[in-house]
PDB file of C-alpha atoms in Angstrom:
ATOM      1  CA  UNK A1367       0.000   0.000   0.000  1.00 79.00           C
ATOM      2  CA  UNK A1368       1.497   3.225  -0.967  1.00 87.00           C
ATOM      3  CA  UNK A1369       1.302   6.484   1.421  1.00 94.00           C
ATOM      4  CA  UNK A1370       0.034   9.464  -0.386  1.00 94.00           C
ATOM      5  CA  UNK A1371       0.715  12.979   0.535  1.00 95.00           C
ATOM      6  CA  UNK A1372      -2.188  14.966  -0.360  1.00 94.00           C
ATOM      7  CA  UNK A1373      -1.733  18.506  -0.905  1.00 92.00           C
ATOM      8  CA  UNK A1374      -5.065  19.331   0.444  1.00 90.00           C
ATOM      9  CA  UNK A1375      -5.130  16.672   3.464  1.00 93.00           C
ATOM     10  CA  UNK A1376      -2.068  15.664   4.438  1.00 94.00           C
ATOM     11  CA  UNK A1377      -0.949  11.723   4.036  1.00 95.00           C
ATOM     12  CA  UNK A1378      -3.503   9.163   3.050  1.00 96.00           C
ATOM     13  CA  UNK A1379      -3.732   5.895   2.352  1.00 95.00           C
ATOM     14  CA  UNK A1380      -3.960   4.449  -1.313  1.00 93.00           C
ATOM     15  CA  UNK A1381      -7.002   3.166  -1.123  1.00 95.00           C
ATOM     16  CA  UNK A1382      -8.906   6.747  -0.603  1.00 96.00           C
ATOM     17  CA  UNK A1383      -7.201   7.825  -3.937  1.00 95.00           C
ATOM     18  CA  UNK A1384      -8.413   7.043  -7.616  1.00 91.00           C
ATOM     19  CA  UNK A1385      -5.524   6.349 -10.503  1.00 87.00           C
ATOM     20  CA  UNK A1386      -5.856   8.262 -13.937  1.00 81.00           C
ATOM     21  CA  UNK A1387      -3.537   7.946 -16.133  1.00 77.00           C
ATOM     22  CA  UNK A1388      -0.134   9.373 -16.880  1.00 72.00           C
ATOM     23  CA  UNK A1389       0.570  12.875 -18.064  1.00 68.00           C
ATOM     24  CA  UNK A1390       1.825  11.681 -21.277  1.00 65.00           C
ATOM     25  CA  UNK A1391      -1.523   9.850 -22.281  1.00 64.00           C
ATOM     26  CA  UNK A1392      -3.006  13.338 -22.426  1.00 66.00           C
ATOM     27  CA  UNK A1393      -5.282  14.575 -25.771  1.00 68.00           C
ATOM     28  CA  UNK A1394      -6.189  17.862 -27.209  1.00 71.00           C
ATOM     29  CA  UNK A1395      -9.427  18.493 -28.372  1.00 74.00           C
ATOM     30  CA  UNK A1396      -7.571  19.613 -31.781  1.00 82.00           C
ATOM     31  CA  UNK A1397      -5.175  16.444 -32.116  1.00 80.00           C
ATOM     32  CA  UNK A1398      -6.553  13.990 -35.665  1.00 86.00           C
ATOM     33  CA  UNK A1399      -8.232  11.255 -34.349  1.00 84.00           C
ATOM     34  CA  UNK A1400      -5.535   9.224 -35.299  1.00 84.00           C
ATOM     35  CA  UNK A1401      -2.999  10.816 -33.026  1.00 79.00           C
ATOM     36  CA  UNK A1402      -5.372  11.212 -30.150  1.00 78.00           C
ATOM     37  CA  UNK A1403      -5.925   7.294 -30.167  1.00 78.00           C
ATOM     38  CA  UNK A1404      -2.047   6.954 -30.221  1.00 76.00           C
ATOM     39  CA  UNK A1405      -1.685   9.099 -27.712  1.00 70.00           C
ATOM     40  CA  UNK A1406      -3.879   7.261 -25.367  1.00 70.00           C
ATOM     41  CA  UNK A1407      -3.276   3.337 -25.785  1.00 72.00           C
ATOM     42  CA  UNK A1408      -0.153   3.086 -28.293  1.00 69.00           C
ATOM     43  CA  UNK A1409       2.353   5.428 -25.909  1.00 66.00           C
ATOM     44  CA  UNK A1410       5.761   3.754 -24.118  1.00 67.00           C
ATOM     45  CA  UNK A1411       5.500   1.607 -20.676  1.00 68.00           C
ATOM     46  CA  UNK A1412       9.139   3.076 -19.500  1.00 72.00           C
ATOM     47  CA  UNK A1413      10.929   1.980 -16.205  1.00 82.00           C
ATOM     48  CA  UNK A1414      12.112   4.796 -13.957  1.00 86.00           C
ATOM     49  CA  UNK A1415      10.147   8.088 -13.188  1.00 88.00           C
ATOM     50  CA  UNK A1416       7.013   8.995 -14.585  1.00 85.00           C
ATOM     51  CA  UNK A1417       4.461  12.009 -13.831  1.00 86.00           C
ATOM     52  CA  UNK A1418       0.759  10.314 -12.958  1.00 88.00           C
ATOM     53  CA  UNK A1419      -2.638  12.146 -12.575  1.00 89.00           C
ATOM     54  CA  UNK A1420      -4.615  11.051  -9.277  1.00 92.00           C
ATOM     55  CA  UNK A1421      -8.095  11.772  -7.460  1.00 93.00           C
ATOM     56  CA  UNK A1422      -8.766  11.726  -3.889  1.00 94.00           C
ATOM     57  CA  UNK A1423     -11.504  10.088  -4.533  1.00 94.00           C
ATOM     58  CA  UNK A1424     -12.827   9.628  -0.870  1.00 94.00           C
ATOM     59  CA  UNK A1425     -11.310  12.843   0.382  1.00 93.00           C
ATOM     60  CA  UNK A1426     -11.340  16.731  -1.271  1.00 92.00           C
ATOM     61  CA  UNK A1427     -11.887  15.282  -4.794  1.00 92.00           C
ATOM     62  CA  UNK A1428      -8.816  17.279  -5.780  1.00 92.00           C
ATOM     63  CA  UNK A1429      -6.941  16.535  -8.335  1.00 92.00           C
ATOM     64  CA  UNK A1430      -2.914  16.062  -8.329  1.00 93.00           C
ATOM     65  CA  UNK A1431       0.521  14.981 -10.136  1.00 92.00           C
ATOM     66  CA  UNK A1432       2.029  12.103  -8.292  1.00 92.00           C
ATOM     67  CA  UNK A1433       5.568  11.534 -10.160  1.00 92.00           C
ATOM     68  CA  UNK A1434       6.413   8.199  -9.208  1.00 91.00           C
ATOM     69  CA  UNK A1435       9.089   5.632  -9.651  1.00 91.00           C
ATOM     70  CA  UNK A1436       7.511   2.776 -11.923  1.00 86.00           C
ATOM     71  CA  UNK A1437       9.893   0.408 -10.750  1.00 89.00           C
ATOM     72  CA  UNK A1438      10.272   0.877  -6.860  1.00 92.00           C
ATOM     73  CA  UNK A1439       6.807   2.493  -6.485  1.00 90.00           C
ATOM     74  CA  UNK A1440       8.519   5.313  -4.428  1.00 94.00           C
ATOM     75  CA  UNK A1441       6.551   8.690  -4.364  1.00 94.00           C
ATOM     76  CA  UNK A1442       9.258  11.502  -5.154  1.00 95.00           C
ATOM     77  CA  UNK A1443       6.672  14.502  -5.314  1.00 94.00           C
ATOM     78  CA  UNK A1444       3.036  15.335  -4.926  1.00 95.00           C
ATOM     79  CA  UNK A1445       1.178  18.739  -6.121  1.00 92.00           C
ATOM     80  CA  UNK A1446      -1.857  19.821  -7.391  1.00 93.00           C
ATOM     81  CA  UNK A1447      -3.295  19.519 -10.817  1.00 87.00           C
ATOM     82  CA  UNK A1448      -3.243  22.749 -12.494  1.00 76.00           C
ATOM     83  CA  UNK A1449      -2.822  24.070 -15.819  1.00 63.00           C
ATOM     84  CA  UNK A1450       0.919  24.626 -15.534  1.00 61.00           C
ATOM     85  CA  UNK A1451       1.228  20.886 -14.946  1.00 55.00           C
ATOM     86  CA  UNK A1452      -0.347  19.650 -18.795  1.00 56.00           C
ATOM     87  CA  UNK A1453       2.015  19.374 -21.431  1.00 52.00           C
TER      88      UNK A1453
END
């Protein structure tokens, strides 16, 4: 079970918190169909580091950008989902 540091609540447990999806498996409205499908089920599985978008789902419904090792499951850094934080 992972600990999760909620900006808006302090730590958590997993289990109150919802997974998305990863930063990089983001669409625009404007991408070609084509490219929006890519984007969201033909992307790379790397190991190492990766930004993640999660809910507290069972908390302040807020949004945030977990980046997380993929290998060692190790939290590095929580904050909040903003605009500043979509590629």
């Amino acid at each position: 079970m992972l600990l999760i540091d909620c900006p808006h609540c302090g730590p958590r447990a997993q289990e109150e918190f919802g997974y998305d999806r990863t930063l990089d498996s983001l669409v625009r409205i404007e991408d070609a169909p084509d490219a929006a499908m890519a984007a969201l089920y033909a992307r790379a599985n790397p190991r190492g580091e990766d930004d993640e978008i999660w809910r507290h789902t069972f908390g302040c419904r807020g949004w945030m950008v977990l980046r997380r090792d993929r290998v060692s499951h190790a939290i590095l850094s929580v904050r909040p989902l903003g605009p500043e934080a979509l590629p």
